[in-house]
Tab-separated table of C-alpha atoms in Angstrom:
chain	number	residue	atom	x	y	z
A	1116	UNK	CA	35.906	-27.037	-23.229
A	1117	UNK	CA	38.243	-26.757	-25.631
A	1118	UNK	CA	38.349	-24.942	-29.606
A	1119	UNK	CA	37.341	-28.053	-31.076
A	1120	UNK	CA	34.320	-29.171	-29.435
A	1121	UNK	CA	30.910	-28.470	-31.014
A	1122	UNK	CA	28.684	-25.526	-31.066
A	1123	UNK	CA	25.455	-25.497	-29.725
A	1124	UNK	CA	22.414	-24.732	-31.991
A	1125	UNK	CA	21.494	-20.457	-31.856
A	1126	UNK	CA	19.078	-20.544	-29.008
A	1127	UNK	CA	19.694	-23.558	-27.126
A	1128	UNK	CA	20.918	-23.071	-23.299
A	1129	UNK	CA	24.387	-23.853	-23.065
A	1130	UNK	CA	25.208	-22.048	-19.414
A	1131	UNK	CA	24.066	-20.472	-16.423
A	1132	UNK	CA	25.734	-18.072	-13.959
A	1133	UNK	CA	25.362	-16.806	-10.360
A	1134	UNK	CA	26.479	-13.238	-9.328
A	1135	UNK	CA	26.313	-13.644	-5.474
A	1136	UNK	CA	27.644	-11.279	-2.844
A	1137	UNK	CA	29.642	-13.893	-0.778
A	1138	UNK	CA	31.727	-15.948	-3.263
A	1139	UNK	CA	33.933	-18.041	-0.657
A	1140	UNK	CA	30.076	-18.806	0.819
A	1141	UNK	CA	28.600	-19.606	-2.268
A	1142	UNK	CA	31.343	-21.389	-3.441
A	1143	UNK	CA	30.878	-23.601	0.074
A	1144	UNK	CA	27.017	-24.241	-0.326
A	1145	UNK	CA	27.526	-25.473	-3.906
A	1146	UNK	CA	30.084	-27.844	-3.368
A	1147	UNK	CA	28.228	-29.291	-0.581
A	1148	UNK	CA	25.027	-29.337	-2.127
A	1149	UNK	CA	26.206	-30.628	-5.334
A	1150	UNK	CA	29.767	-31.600	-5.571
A	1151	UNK	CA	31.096	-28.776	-7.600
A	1152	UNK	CA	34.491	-28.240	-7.531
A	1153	UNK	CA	36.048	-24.871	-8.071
A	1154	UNK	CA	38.357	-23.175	-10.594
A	1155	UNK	CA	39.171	-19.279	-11.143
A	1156	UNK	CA	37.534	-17.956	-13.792
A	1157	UNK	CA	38.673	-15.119	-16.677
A	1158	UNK	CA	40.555	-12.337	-14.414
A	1159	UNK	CA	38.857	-9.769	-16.287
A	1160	UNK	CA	35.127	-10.364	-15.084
A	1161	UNK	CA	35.865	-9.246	-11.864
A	1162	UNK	CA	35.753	-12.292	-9.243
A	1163	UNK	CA	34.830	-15.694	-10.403
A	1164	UNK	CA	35.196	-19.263	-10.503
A	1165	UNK	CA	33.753	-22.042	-12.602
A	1166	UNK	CA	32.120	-25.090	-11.260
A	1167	UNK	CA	33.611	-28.284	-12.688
A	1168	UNK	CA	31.186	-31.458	-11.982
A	1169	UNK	CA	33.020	-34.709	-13.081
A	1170	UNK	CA	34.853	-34.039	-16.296
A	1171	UNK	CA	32.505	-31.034	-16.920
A	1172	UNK	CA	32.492	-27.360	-16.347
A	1173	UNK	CA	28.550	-26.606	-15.148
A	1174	UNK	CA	28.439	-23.402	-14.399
A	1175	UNK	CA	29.906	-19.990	-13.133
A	1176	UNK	CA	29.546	-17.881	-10.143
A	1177	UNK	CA	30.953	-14.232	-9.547
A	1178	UNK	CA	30.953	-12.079	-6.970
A	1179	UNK	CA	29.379	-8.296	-7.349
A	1180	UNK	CA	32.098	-5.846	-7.549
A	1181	UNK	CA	30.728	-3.276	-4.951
A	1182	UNK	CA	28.554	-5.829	-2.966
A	1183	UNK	CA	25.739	-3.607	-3.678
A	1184	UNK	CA	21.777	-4.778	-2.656
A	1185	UNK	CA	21.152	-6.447	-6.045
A	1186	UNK	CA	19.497	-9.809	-5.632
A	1187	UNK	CA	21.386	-12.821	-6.229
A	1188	UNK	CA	19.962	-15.019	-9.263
A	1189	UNK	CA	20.683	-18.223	-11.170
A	1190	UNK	CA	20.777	-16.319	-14.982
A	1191	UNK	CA	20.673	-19.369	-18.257
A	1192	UNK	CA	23.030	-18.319	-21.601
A	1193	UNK	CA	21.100	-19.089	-24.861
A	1194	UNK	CA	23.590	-20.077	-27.559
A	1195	UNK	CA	24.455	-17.799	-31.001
A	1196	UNK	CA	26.542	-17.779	-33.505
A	1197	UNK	CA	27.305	-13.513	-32.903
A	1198	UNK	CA	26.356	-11.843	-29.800
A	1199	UNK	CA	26.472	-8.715	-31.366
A	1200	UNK	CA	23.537	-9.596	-34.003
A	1201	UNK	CA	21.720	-10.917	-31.486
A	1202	UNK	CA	21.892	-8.306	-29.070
A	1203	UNK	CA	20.637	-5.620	-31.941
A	1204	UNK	CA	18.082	-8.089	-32.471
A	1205	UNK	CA	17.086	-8.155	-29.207
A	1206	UNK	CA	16.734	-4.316	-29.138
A	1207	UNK	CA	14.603	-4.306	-32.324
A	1208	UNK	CA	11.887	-6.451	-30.591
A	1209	UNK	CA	11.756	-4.823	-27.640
A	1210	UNK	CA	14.250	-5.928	-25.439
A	1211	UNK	CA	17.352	-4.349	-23.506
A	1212	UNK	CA	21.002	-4.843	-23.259
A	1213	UNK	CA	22.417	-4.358	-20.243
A	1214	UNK	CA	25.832	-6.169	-20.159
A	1215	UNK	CA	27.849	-6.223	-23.337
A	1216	UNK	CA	28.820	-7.261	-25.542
A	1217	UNK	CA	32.168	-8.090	-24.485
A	1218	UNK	CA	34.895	-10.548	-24.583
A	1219	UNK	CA	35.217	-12.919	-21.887
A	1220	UNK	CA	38.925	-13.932	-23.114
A	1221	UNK	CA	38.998	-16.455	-25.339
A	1222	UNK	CA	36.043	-18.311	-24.040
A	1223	UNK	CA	33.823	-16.640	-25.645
A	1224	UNK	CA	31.450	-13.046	-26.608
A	1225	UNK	CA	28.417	-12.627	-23.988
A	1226	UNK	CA	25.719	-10.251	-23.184
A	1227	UNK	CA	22.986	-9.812	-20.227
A	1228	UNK	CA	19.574	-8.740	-21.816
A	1229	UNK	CA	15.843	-9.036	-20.493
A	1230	UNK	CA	13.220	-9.634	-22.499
A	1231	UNK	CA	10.409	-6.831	-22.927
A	1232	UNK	CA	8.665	-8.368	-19.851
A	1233	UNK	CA	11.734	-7.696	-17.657
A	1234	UNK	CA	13.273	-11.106	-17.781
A	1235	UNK	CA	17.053	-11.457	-17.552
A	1236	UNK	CA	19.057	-13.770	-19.417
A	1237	UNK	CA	22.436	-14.184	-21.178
A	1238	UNK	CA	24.044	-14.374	-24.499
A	1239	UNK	CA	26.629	-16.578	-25.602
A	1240	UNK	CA	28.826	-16.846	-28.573
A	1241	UNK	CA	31.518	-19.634	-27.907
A	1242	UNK	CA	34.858	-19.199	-28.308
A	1243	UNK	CA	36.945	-22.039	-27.038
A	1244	UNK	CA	34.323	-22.591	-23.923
A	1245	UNK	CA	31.041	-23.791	-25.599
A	1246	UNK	CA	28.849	-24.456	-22.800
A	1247	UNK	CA	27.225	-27.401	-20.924
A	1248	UNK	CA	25.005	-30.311	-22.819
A	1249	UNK	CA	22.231	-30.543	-20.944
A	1250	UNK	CA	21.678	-34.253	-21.346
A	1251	UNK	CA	20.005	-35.694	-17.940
A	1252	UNK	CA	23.643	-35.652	-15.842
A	1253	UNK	CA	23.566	-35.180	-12.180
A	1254	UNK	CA	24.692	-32.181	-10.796
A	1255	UNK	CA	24.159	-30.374	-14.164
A	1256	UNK	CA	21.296	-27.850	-15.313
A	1257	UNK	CA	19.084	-29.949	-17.311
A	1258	UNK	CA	16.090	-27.476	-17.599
A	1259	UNK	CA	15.202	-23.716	-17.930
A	1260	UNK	CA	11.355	-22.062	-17.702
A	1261	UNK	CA	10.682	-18.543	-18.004
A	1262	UNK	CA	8.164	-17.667	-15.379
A	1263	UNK	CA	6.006	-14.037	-16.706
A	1264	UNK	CA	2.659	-13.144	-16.773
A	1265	UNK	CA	1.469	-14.698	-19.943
A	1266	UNK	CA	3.473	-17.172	-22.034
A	1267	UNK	CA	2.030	-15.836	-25.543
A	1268	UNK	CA	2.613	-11.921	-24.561
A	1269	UNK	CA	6.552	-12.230	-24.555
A	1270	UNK	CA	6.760	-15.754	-26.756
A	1271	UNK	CA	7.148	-13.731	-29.937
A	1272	UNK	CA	10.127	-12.083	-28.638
A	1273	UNK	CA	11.838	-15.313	-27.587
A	1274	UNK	CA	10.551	-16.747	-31.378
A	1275	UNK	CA	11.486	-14.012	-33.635
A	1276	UNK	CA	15.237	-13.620	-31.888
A	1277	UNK	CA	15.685	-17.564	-30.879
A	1278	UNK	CA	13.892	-19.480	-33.557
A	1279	UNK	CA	12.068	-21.332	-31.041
A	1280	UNK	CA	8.938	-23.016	-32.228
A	1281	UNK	CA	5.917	-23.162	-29.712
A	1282	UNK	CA	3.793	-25.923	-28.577
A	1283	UNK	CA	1.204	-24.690	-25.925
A	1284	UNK	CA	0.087	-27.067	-23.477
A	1285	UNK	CA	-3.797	-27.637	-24.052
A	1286	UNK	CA	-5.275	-27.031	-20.833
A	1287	UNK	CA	-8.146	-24.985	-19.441
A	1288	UNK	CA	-5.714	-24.629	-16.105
A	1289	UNK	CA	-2.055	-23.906	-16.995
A	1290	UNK	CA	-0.514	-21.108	-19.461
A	1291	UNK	CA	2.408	-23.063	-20.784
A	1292	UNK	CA	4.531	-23.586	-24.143
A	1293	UNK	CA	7.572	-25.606	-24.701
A	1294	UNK	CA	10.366	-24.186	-26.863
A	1295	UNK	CA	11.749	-25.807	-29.552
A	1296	UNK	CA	14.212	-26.188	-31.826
A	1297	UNK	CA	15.340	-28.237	-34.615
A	1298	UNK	CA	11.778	-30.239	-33.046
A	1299	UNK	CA	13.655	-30.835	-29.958
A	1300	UNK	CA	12.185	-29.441	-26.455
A	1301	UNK	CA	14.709	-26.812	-24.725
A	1302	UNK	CA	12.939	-25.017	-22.477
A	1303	UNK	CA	9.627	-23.550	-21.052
A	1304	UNK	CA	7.234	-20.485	-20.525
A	1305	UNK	CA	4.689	-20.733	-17.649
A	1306	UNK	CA	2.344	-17.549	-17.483
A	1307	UNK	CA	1.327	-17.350	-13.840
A	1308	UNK	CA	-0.696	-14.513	-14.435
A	1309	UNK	CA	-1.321	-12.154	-10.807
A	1310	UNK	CA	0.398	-14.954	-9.212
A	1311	UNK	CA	3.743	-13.684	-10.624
A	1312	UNK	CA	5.622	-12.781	-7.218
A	1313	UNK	CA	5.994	-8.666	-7.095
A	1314	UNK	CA	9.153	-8.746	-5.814
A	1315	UNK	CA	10.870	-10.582	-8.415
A	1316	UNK	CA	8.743	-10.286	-11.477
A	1317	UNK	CA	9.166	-12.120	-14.754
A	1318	UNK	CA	12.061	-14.740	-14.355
A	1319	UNK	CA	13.788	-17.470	-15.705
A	1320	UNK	CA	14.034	-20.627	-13.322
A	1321	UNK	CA	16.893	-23.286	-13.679
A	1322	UNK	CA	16.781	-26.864	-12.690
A	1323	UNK	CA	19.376	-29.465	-11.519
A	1324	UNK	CA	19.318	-32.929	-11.830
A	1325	UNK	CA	19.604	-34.502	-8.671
A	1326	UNK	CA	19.842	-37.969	-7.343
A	1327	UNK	CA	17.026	-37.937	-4.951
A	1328	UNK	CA	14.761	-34.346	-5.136
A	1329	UNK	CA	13.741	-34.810	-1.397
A	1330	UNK	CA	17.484	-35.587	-0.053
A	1331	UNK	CA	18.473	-32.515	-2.172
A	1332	UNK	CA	15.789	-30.474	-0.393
A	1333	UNK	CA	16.414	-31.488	2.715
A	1334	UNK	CA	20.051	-30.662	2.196
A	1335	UNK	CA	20.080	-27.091	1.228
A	1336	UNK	CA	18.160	-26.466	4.443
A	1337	UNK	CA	20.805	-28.017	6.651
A	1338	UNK	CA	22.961	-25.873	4.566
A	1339	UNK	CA	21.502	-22.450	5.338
A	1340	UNK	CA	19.444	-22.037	2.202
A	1341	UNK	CA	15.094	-22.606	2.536
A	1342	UNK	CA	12.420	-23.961	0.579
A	1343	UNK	CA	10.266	-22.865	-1.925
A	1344	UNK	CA	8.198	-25.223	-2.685
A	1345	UNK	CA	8.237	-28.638	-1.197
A	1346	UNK	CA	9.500	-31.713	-2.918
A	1347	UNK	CA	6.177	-33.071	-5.130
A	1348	UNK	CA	5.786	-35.386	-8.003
A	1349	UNK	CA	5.651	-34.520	-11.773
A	1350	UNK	CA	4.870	-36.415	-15.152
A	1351	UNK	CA	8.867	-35.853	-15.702
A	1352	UNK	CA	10.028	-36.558	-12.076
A	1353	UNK	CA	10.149	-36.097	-8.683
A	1354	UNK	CA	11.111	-32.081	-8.035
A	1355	UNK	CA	11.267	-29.126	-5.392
A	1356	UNK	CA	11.627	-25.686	-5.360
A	1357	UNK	CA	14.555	-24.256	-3.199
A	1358	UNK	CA	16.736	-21.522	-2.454
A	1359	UNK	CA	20.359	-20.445	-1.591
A	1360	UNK	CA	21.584	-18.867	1.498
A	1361	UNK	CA	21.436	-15.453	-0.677
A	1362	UNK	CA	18.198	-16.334	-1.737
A	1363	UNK	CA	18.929	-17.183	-5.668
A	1364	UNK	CA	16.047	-19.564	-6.131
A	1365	UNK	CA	16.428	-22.929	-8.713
A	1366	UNK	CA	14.708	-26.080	-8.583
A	1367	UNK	CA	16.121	-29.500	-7.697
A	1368	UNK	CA	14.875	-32.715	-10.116
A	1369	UNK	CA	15.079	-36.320	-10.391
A	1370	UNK	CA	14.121	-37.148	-13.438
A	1371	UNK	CA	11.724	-40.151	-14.336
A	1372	UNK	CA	14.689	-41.193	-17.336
A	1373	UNK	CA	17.531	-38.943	-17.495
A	1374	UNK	CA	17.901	-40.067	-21.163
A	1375	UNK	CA	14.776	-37.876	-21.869
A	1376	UNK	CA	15.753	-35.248	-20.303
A	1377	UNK	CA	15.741	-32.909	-23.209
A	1378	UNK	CA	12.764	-33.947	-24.347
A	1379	UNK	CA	10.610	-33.417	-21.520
A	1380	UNK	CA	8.400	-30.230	-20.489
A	1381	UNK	CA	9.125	-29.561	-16.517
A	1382	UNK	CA	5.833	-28.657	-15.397
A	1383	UNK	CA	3.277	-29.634	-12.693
């Protein structure tokens, strides 16, 4: 990306990340699952590389300095305009910092938080690296859903610091909003209630478009990683569940119209 390109809106998703404990493996399973090629990334964050896709730069993976037991996990980067506001922001509604901020070069400012649930997630301010549209393009994240206990428990938080708007999904069956912004749909919350998996807690999920969900499935098996969930049909496209050979889970979708993409809730 370069200086000149143009900023996302304060609280849309503009990246994701991967801290893994293998890099040169990761770096393998990606390209084969996806097509990613590889670049180094900013020499001061320790090991990384960014994934180029096409003429675009996707996404970023890094390698844990002291290989230590933390789980590895796909983490999205909501957009702002200062880090460092955000971040005290954050704080004042309950959340935590635990990265930053700091410079990443001249990329840009970021932060890791969590939300007061326990959800992780990152803060970006761009510098001349703005992020990643996330318009419908295969091999690029085109979706992100916070998975917690119960949607309208930590929605304020995401409200008050984001400026997302809410629109709850009216169903005696599913705990769901849609976030927006700007009345545009950019992501999700699904409360799942005692279903919430105890050894990962609250979490936010990213998805990649995908030519064909099943193929995709079917692929990161051969490649060492495992299923989640098996492929299974949406209202917004065919879509599985998966997992890496570290065990960073993300989902896999082919969308019903790519154009939509953004506009579409990912739910089944």
């Amino acid at each position: 990306m370069t200086e000149g390109a143009a900023r996302f809106t304060p609280g849309t998703p503009c990246w994701v990340s991967l801290m893994v404990h293998d890099l040169a493996a990761s770096e393998k399973f990606y390209h084969a699952l996806f097509g990613w090629e590889f670049q180094e990334g900013p020499a001061q964050l320790g090991p990384c590389i960014h994934a180029h896709f096409g003429d675009r730069q996707v996404a970023g993976l890094g390698e844990m300095h002291d290989r230590r037991s933390l789980p590895a996990a796909w983490l999205p980067y909501l957009a702002t305009d200062d880090a460092d506001a955000t971040c005290a922001l954050a704080r004042d509604c309950g959340g935590t910092i635990g990265v930053g901020p700091l410079d990443s070069g001249d990329a840009g400012r970021m932060a890791i938080a969590a939300d007061p649930c326990g959800a992780a997630f990152g803060i970006w301010q761009a510098g001349e690296h703005t992020g990643v549209p996330a318009d419908g393009r295969i091999g690029t994240p085109v979706w992100n859903e916070l998975v917690t206990r119960d949607s309208f428990v930590v929605s304020p938080f995401y409200s008050t610091v984001f400026g997302y708007d809410t629109e709850p999904v009216v169903s005696t069956d599913i705990d769901y909003l849609t976030l927006h912004l700007g009345g545009r749909a950019i992501g999700g919350i699904r409360g799942v209630g005692g279903s919430l998996p105890r050894d990962r807690g609250p979490h936010w999920t990213t998805y990649f478009a995908v030519a064909d969900a099943d193929e995709a499935a079917q692929r990161v098996t051969e490649l060492g990683g495992h299923i989640v969930r098996e492929p299974r049909d949406s209202p917004y496209g065919r879509l599985a569940h998966v997992a890496d050979p570290e065990g960073a889970r993300f989902a896999v979708i082919r969308m019903l119209d790519p154009r939509d993409a953004v506009t579409r809730r990912v739910r089944d």
